[in-house]
Structures are given as C-alpha cells and as structure tokens.
XYZ file of C-alpha atoms in Angstrom:
601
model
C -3.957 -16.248 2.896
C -7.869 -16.628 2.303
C -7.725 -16.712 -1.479
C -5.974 -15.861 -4.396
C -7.298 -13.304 -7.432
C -7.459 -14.534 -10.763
C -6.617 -11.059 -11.563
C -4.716 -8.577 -10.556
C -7.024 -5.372 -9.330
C -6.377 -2.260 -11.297
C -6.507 0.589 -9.529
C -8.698 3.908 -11.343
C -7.305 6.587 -9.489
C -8.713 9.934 -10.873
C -5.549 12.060 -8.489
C -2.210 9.848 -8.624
C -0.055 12.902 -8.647
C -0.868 16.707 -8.308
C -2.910 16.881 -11.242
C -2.167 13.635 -12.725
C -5.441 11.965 -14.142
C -4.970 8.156 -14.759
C -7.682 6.393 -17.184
C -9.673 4.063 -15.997
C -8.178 1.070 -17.564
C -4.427 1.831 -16.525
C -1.643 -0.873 -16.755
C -2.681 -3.732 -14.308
C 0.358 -3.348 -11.393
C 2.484 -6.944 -11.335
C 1.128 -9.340 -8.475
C 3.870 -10.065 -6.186
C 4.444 -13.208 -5.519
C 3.568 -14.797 -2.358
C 6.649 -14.427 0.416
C 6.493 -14.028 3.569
C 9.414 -12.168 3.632
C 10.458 -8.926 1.149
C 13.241 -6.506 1.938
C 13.928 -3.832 0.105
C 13.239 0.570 0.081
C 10.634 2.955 -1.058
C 7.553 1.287 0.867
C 6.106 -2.063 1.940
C 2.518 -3.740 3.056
C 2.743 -7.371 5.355
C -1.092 -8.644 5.164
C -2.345 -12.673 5.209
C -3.726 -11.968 1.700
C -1.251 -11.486 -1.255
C -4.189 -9.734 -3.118
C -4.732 -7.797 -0.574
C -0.603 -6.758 -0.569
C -0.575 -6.519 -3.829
C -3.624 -3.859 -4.066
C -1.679 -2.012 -1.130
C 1.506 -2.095 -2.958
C 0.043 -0.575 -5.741
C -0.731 1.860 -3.804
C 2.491 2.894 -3.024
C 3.954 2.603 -6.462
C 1.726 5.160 -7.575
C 2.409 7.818 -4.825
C 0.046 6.718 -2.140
C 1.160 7.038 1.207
C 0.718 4.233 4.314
C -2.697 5.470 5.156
C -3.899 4.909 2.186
C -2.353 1.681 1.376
C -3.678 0.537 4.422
C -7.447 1.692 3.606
C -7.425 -0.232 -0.233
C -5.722 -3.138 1.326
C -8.207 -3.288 4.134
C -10.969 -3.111 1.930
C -9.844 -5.870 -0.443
C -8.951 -7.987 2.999
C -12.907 -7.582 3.112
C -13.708 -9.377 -0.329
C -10.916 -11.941 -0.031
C -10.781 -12.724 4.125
C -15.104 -12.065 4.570
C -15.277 -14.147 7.569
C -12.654 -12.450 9.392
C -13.123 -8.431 8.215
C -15.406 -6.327 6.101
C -17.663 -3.133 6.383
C -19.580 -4.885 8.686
C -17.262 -4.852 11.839
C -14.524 -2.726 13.083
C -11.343 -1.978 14.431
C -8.473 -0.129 15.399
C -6.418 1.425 13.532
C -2.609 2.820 14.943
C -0.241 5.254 12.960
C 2.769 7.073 13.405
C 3.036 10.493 11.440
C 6.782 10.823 10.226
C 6.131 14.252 10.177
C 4.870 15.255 13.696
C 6.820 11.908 14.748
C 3.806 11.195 17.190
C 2.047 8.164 17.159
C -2.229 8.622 17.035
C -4.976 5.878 16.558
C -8.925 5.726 15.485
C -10.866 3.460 17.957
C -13.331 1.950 15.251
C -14.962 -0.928 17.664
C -18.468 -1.505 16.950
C -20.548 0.133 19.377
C -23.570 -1.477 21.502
C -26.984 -0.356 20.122
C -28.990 1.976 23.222
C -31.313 -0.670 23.653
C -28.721 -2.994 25.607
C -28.555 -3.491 28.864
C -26.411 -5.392 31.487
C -28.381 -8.427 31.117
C -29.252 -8.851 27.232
C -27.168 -11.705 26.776
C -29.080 -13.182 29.405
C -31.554 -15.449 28.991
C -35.561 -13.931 30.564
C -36.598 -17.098 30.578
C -33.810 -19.562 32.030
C -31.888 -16.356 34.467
C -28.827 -17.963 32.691
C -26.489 -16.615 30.391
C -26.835 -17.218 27.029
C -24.452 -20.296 25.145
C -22.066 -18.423 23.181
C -23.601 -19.705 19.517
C -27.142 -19.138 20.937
C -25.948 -15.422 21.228
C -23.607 -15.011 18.150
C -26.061 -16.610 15.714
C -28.870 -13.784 16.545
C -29.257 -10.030 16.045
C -28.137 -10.023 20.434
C -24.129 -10.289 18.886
C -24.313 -7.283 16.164
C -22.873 -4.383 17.652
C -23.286 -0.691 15.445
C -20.190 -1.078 12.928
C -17.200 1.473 12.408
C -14.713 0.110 10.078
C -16.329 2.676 7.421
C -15.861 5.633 9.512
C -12.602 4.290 10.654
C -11.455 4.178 6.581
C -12.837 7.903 6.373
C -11.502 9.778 9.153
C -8.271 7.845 8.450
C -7.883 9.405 4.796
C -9.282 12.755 5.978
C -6.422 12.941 8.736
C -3.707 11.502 7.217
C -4.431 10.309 3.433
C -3.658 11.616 0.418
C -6.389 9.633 -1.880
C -10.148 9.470 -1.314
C -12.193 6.700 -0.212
C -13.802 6.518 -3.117
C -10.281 5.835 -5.184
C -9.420 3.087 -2.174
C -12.709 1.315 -2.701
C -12.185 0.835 -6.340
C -9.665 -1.795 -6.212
C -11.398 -4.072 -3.833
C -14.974 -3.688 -5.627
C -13.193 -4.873 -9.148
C -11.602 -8.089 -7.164
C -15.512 -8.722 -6.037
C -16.403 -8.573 -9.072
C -14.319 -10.093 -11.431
C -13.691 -12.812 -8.685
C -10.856 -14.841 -7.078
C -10.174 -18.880 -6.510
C -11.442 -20.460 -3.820
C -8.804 -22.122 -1.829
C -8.799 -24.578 0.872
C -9.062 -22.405 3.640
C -11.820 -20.371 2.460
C -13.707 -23.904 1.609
C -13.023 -24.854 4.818
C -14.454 -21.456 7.044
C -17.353 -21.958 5.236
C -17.194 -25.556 5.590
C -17.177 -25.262 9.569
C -20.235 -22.547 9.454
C -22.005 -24.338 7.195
C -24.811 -25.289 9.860
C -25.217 -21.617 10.917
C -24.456 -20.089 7.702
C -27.605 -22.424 6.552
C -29.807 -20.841 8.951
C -29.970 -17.662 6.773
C -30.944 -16.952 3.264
C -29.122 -14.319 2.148
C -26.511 -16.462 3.568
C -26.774 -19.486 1.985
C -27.272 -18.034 -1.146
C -23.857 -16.486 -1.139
C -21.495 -19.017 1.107
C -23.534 -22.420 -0.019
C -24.571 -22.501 -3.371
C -26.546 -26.011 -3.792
C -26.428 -26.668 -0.206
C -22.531 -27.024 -0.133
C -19.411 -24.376 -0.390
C -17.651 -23.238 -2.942
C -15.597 -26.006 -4.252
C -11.514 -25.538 -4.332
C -10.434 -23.908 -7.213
C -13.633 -22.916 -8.541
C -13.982 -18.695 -9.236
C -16.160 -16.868 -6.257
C -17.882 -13.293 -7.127
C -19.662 -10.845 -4.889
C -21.261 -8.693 -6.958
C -23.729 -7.689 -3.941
C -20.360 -6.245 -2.303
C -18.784 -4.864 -5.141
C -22.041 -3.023 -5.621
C -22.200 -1.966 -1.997
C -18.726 -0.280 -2.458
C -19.219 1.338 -5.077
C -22.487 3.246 -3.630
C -20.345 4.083 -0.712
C -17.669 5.458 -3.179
C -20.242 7.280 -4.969
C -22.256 9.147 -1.929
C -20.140 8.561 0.428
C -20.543 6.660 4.362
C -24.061 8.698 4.947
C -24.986 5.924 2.371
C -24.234 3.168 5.334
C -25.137 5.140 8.549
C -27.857 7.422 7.362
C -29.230 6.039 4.727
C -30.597 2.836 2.622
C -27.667 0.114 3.288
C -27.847 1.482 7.068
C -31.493 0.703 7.028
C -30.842 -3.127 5.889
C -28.694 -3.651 8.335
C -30.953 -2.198 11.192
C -33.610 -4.640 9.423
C -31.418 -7.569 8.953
C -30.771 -7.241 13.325
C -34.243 -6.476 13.901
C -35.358 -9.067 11.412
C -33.190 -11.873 10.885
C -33.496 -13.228 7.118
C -34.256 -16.811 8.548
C -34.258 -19.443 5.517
C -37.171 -21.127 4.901
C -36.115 -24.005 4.054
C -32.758 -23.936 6.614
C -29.631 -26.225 5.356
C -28.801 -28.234 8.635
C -30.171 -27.998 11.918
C -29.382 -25.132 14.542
C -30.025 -25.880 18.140
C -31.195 -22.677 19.468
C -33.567 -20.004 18.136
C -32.435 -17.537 15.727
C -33.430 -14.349 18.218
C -33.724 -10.268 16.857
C -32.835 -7.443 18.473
C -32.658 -3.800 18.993
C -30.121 -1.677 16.704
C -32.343 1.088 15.111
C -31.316 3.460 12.220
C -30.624 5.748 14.758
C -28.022 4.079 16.667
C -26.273 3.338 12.997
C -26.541 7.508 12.594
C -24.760 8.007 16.440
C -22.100 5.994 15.480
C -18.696 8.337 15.675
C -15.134 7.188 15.726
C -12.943 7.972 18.653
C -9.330 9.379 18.729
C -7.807 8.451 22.187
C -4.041 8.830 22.697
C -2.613 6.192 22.561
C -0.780 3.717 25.660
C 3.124 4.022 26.070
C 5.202 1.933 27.762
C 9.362 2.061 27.609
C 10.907 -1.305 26.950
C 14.959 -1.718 27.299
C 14.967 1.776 25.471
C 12.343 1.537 23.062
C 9.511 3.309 23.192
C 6.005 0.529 22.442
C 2.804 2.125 21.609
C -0.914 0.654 21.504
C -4.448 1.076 21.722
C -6.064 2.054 24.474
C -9.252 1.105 25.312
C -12.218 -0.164 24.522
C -8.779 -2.482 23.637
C -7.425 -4.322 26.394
C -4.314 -4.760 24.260
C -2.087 -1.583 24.715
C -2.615 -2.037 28.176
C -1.851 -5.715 28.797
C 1.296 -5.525 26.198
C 2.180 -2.895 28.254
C 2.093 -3.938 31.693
C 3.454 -7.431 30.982
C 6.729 -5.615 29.301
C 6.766 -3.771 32.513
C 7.289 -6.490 34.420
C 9.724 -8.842 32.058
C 11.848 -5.245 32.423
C 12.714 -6.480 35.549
C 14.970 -9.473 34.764
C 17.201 -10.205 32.149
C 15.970 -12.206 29.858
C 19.075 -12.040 27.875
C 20.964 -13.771 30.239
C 18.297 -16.747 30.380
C 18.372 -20.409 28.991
C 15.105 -20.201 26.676
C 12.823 -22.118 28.572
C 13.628 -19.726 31.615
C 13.004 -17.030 29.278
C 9.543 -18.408 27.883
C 8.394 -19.279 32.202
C 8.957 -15.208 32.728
C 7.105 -14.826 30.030
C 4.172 -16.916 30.300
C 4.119 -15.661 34.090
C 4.021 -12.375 33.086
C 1.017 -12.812 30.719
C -0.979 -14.887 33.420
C -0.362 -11.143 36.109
C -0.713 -8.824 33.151
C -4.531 -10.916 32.181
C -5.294 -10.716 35.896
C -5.550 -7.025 35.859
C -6.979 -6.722 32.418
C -9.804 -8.793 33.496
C -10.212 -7.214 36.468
C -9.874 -3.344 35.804
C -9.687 -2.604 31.763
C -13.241 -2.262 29.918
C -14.318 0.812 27.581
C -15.344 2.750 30.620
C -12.527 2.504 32.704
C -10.993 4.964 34.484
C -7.822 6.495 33.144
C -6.198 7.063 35.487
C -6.494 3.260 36.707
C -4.852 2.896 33.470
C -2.105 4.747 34.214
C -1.400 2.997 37.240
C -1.049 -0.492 35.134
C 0.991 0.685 33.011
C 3.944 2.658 35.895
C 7.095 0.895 36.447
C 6.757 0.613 39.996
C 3.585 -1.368 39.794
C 5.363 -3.342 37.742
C 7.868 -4.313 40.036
C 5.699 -5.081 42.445
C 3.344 -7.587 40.270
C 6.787 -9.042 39.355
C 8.359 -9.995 42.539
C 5.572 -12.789 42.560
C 7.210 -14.562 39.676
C 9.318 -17.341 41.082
C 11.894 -19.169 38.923
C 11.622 -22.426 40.149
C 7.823 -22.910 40.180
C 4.641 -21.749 38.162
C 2.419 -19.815 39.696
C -0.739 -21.617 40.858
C -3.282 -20.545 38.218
C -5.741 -18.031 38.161
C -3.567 -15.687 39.993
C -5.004 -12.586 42.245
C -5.218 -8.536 40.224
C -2.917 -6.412 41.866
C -4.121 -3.266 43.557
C -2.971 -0.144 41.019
C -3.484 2.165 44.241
C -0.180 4.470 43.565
C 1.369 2.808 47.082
C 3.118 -0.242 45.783
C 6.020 -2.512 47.523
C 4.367 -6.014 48.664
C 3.484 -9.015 46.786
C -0.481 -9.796 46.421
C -2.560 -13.471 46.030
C -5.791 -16.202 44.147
C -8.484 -14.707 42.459
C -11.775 -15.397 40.018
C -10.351 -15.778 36.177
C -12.145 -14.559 32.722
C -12.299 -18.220 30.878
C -14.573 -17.412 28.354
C -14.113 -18.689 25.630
C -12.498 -16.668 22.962
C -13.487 -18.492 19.313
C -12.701 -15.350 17.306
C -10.955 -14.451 14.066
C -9.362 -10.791 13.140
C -6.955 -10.118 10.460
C -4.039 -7.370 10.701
C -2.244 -5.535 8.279
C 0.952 -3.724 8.197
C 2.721 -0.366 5.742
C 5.365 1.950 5.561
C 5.889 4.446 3.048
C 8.754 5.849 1.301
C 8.088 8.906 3.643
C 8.964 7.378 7.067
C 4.688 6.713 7.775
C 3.845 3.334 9.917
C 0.344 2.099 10.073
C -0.466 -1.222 12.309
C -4.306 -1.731 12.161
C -6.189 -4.715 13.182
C -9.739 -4.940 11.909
C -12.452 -8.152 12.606
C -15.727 -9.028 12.529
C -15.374 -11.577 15.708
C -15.323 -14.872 15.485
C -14.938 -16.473 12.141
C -18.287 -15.734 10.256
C -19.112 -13.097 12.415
C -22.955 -13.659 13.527
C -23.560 -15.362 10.204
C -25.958 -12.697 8.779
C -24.837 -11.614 5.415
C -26.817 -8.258 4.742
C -29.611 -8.857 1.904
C -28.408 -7.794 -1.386
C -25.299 -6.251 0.497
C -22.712 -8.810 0.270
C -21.339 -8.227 3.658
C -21.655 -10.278 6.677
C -22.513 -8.640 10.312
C -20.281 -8.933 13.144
C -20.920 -10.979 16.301
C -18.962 -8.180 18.533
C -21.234 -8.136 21.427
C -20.537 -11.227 22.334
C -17.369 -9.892 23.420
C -18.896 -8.333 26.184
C -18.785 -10.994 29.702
C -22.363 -11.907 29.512
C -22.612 -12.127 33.426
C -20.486 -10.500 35.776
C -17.140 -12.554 35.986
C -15.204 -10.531 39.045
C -16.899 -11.859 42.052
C -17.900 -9.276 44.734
C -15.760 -6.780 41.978
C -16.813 -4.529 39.810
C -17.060 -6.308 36.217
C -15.278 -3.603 33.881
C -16.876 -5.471 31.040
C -20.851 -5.521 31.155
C -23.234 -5.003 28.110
C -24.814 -1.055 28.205
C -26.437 0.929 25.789
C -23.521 2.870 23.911
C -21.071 0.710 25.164
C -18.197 -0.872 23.274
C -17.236 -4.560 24.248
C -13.926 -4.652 25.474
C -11.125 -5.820 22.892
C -7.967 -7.868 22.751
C -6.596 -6.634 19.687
C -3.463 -5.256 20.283
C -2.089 -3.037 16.967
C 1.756 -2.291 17.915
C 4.380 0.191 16.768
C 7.616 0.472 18.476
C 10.009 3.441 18.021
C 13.473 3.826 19.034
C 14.593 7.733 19.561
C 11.182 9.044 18.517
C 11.834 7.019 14.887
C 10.154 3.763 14.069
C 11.715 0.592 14.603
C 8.879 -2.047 14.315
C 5.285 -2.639 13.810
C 3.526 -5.869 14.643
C 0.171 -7.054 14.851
C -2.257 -10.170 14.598
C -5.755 -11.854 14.528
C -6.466 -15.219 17.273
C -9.207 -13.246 19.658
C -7.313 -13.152 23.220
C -4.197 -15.005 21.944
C -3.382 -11.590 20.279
C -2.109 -9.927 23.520
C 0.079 -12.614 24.160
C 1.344 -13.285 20.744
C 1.989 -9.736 20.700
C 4.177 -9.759 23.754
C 5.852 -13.082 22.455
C 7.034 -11.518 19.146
C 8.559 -8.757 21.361
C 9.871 -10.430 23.475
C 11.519 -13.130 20.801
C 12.786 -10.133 18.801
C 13.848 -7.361 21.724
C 15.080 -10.107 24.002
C 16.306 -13.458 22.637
C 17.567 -12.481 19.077
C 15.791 -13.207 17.046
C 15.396 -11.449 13.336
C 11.560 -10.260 12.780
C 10.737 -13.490 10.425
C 12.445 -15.692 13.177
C 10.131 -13.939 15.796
C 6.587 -14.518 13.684
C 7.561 -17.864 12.540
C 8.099 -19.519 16.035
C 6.170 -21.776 18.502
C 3.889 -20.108 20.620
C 2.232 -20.493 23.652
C -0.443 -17.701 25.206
C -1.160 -18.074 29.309
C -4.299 -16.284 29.951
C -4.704 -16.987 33.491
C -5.983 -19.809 33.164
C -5.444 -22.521 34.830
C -3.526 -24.136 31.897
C -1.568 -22.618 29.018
C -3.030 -22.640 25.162
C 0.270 -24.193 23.029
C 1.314 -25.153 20.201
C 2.976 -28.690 19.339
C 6.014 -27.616 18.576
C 6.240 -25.277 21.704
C 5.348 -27.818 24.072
C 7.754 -29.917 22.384
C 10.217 -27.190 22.341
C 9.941 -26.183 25.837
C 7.411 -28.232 28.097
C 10.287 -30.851 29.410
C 12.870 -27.586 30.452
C 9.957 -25.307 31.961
C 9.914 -25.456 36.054
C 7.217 -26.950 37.463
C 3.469 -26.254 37.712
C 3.190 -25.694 33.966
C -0.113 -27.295 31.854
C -0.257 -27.073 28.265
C -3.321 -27.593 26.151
C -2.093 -28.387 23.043
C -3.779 -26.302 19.713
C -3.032 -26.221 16.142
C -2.026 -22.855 15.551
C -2.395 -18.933 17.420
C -2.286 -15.932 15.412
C -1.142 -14.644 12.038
C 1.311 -12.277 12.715
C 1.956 -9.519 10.021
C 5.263 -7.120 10.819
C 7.748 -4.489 9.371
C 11.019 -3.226 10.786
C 13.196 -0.558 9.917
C 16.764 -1.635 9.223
C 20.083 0.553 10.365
C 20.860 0.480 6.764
C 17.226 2.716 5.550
C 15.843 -0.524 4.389
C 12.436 -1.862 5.512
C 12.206 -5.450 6.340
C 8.463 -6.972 5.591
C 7.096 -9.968 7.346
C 4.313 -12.096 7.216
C 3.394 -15.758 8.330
C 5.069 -18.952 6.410
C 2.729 -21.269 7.402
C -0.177 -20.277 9.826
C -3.813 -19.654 8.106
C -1.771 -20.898 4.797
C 1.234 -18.257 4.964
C 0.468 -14.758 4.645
C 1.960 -12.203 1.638
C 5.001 -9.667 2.184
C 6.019 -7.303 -0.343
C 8.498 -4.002 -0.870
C 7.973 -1.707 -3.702
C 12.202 -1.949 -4.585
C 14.108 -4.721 -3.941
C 17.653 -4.383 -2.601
C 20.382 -4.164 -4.125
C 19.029 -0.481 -4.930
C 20.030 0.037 -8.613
C-alpha cells in the first residue's frame, strides 16, 4: 500500500440504478479495513492500495459492475500509488465477459512518438547507447500515453457507469488528501536527485527541498483538477486539446529547475512527441494468448506484452512433467528452467511487431516438448541458454545464445474484480520505473512515463533480428503479464503483478504454487520467490534461497533481493464464493476486500 486516505472517497454518481439519481453528498461507503485476504459473495477488488479497494468496492455496492470498479479503482491507484500509475502511462487491461464467456483485452501501452527511430536512445555524439537514467530522466523515455483511452473504451465496451462518474472518486481523494506513509516518503526519497531536476516536480514531491514527511496530509489539487476537466469534456481534453498540448511541451521542453535540488550527472535532453502524435494515439483490441494447463484454460496479453506469451510457453513446457509428484526444490529447478527457455524465446522473437504466427508457434504443445527435453534434473542449465527454432518441424534438442540483461528498474501496480455477475477483470497499468521519467506535467499533477526506455536501446540478438528496436509508432515491448484462468469456459482465477520483468515469472510461480504444489491462493502470493531470466544467475529472495538453494541440483546462482512483485488475485470457490487476495507484506501489504462476508445471512 502507497498511502492511506484520511477520508473515505464518496462517490457522486448521477446513474446508480436505472433512473436512480444519488446527491452529491451521499453516505460516505465504510473503508474496509486493510487484509490481505476477504472471502465472501456478491463482488470483490484485490489492489496494493486499500483506498484504492475501498473506492472499487464501492463501486460494487452500488450496482457497478467489474469494469467499472476496475476504472475508479485505477484512477484512485493514480492519486495514491503516482510513481507507479496515473494518466500519464498505460497498460493492459484483460476481462472476461460472463455473458459471452470469452475473454477480450485493451492493449493501452504508450506508443513511440513518429519522430523515433532505431537509434534515438543512442547517443550522436559518443555511437553508444545511452545510460539508462541519462535516457529516463529526458523527454527520449516518454512514450504517447493510453491509460485514458484504455479507461474509455473499457466503460464504452463493457461498463455500465461513465468515466466521468469513475473519475469523481479519485479527484475528491486528491483533493481532500491522504497520509503520507513510509513508503511513499521513501519513493520520493530515492528520486529525490532526479525529481529535483524539475520544477513542477519539486514543487509537488519536495516541498522545502525534502519529501513529504510521514504522517503529514499530501493534496494534489493540480490532479484533482486535471480529472475533473477530463470528466467534464471528456479524453479530447488530453489528446486533442490543452492538457495534450502540456504534455507535448513538457517532452519537447523539459521544465528544468532553475535552481535544481541535488546534482544530476547527465543532461536533461527534449524530444520529439508533437500534439499530433498525442491525437494518433488509439487503443488496440487483440485477442488474447491461450494456453491449456492440466485442464485449465490461462489467458493473457498478447503483444506489445511479452507476458501472455512467456506465461504461456513456460506452462507448456512444466506440462510435461509432474510436478506433483516432485520434492519442492525439484519442483522450483523445473521451474526456474523453464523460465530461463521460455525468456530465451521472448527475447529473441516477441516485440510489438512480431509475427503472429511466430507466436503461435511458441505457444503449441509440441514446441513445448521439444524446448523441454533440454531440462535435466540433475544439473542447471548453463546460463544464457540458446531460442529454440518455432519452425512447425520440432523433435531435437537446441544450444548457447546472446541474453537480454538489461536492466529492468521498473514499478507497475495491478489490480483485480469480480462482480456479483460472474465479470473478471485483471489489468496491470505503470508508468515504468518508479517515478516514471520524473516530469510531473505543469499545473497537471501527473507525472510522465519513462516507457521508451523499455525498448533495447541497441540491438541485443547478435547476427538476429532484434524484435525490440525503437520506431516511430512503435510500442516498447512489455512484461506485464495480466492473467485469468478459466476452468470449463467459467473463471477460476485471476492474478497479476507489478516488478518490471520479474512479473512473467512471478506470474508463472503463483501458477505453478497454486495449480501444482497446493497451495491455497494467499499461500501462493505470500511465498518466496525467485525469477530466472536467462541470466546467468537467478534474482531471489532470502527466504527462497534459504528455502531452496541447499536442495536445488547443481549449477544454480542466486542473487539475493529484497522483495519481487506485489501480487493481487481472486479465485472462484466450488462453493459460489470468491476468495480475494492481496500481498501481506511486500510494498507494505496490499488491501483485499468482498462486498458480503460469509456466512451469507
């Protein structure tokens, strides 16, 4: 959780019911308190921000459906977790239709403006790429946004309330404020140097020089302003008209401070995005990847998401042994192994242009089994291991080739609801790494993502085609990896998290921990992880390593790390119950809520 209101929102919806007109100063809905885990019926929102469930919650109570639960709690994730999400990044956004009992999703990634090209994150003068903070802290990392249109087109497929009524909540928490709490101090605290470079910044994020202290009330009126002008005229306000044009200035122009608190090592450098390519800027509807998993049916985004793909593939090959039958640190080497192959071929084949049906081919079962037969019990593989060839003839084993080890500092946040209808929506939304590019938009409120820096800034395949290349139009490929899982067409889970690359693996771990080894949905989000990348060692927590490192065959390397992810989750029970779950711990424990308990009175 990011911070807690001082209030609860209340939510001024003009069209609760058919006809039903609710004042503007209706009954304030009870906050719930902050769990991680809730079960009960009629409905229930999983975010890291109990404000943020509470506002979706609310939602439900009063006749909303998942979409739009999803939508207000999204926004208010924008006021209370800024340096993770907010109108100034993007997103994807996966639900499944009780009705139609099809799954769809909204590809909301922030777009490339059309004046990049393969080498802008290159440096004219040096031939070398970029550093990755000389990039992010510069109009060359703001890619167009879409979480916006993503909000819109959500509610105009699927909703049942306006955008304007699911902005209202989240502008009142701006503006009547929340208390600051340690981890908020502290994101601010770690970007205080390149928050400092920027005055619009500074003004917001370090009043007198330093952040907000702990406990003290924060208000962004700027923000709550800027959603209520979108709620008022609508998105043309953003990508057609006069907030659209302060961003395009704010890239083209960065509001460099004066007077700068702390010292920055590298220029602060503008760039391209015009009005127009803010006007261009559509949403996409692909379908969305399937893969079939011991009977279930697991379904994610496509790209420019690596995510559905990876998930996938890697389930595709764990298919092939039982991991049942496995002590757990035999279990955990499968999986690890099967991340480091899955990775492999991401890296090598999956970008936003990439061929479908290339995509297809990583995701067949008989591709699978032939990336798996390289897996050997007794001994890691040796690390980075070789893409397989997704050809359509498949039966031999394959061997070493060129890893992706960028490095992936970024920061998402993911949400989870169901409704009292049967409706699922997982949707992961970010503005990249923690801070995004450190612009806050003048008199906006809303910091600017740092997406493009997602993009490989020089090719990283070899003699192979990089997938992965800055163009004009272009949409940096994605690890975010928004989950729903249905068992005979009807849902059975929904899972999702932030932690930049580590959310492909933490994906496949929860799976894997609750499919595979047993364990209940709070179990599966609560334990160690570990995410192999293929690289040549493995990104752990303590209590993983400490868990598992002495049991694990051979050829194993852990780097140990504080924390991966912040896993939000719901499953359906046998008994019509929904089962919400949200971190205990990680990024200070996350908020789950149902709107009635059980026992059902």
């Amino acid at each position: 959780m990011r911070a807690r209101a001082l209030f609860t929102a209340t939510i001024a919806l003009t069209t609760l019911a058919a006809g039903a007109a609710v004042p503007a100063q209706a009954a304030k809905p009870a906050e719930p308190p902050k769990e991680p885990v809730a079960v009960g019926y009629g409905g229930a929102v999983s975010t890291v921000d109990e404000t943020a469930t509470a506002v979706g919650l609310d939602v439900l109570r009063r006749g909303g459906n998942a979409v739009d639960a999803a939508v207000a709690a999204a926004a208010t994730l924008g006021v209370t977790e800024p340096f993770s999400a907010g109108v100034g990044g993007g997103g994807f956004f996966v639900y499944y239709d009780a009705k139609s009992e099809r799954v769809h999703t909204i590809d909301g990634r922030e777009t490339a403006p059309a004046s990049m090209t393969a080498t802008s994150l290159v440096n004219p003068s040096t031939g070398k790429p970029y550093e990755f903070d000389e990039a992010r802290i510069s109009g060359l990392s703001v890619g167009v946004p879409g979480t916006l249109l993503t909000w819109r087109d959500a509610l105009a497929r699927w909703g049942t309330r306006s955008l304007s009524q699911m902005l209202t909540p989240a502008a009142r928490v701006a503006e009547d404020g929340f208390t600051v709490d340690e981890t908020f101090a502290s994101q601010i605290a770690a970007n205080r140097a390149a928050f400092g470079q920027f005055s619009s910044t500074s003004a917001l994020y370090l009043p007198g020089g330093q952040p907000p202290v702990v406990g003290s009330t924060f208000r962004n009126r700027d923000l709550a302003d800027t959603y209520r002008l979108v709620a008022k005229r609508g998105t043309d306000v953003f990508y057609r008209g006069e907030i659209g044009r302060d961003v395009a200035a704010t890239v083209q122009h960065p509001p460099v401070a004066t007077r700068p608190i702390g010292s920055w090592p590298y220029p602060i450098r503008p760039a391209g995005m015009t009005t127009a390519d803010l006007a261009d800027y559509r949403t996409r509807f692909p379908a969305p990847t399937r893969s079939d998993y011991r009977g279930l049916e697991v379904y994610g985004m496509s790209t420019p998401s690596s995510g559905g793909v990876a998930v996938g593939e890697a389930l595709n090959i764990l298919e092939q042994y039982d991991l049942r039958s496995m002590p757990a640190a035999q279990a955990m080497h499968h999986y690890l192994e099967a991340s480091a192959l899955a990775f492999a071929d991401r890296n090598r084949y999956v970008g936003d242009y990439s061929r479908q049906d290339v995509l297809r081919e990583l995701l067949k079962d008989e591709y699978a089994k032939e990336r798996a037969c390289q897996i050997d019990a007794s001994a890691a593989l040796p690390k980075p291991v070789a893409p397989g060839v997704p050809d359509g003839a498949y039966g031999g084993c394959s061997a070493a080739a060129v890893a992706d080890t960028r490095d992936d500092r970024k920061s998402t946040t993911n949400l989870t609801v169901a409704d009292r209808w049967g409706n699922v929506v997982e949707y992961t939304l970010t503005i990249e790494a923690t801070g995004g590019s450190g612009m806050v938009v003048p008199g906006r409120g809303f910091l600017l993502n740092n997406e493009l820096t997602d993009f490989n800034f020089a090719p990283t395949q070899g003699t192979a085609p990089d997938p992965n290349l800055p163009g004009p139009g272009k949409r940096p490929r994605s690890s975010m990896s928004p989950t729903i899982v249905l068992a005979d067409g009807q849902p059975f889970l929904a899972v999702g998290t932030p932690g930049g690359a580590t959310i492909i693996t933490t994906v496949l771990q929860m799976l894997v921990n609750r499919i595979d080894l047993g364990m209940t949905l709070p179990e599966a989000l609560a334990a160690p992880r570990a995410s192999q990348r293929n690289g040549a060692s493995t990104q752990a927590e303590p209590d993983f390593i400490a868990a598992y490192a002495g049991n694990l065959p051979p050829g194993h390397v852990f780097s140990p790390t504080a924390e991966i992810g912040s896993a939000t989750g719901i499953e359906f029970l046998s008994n019509g119950s929904l089962l919400a779950a949200a971190e205990p711990v990680r990024r200070g424990g996350g908020a789950a809520a149902v709107v009635g308990r059980w026992p059902r009175n």
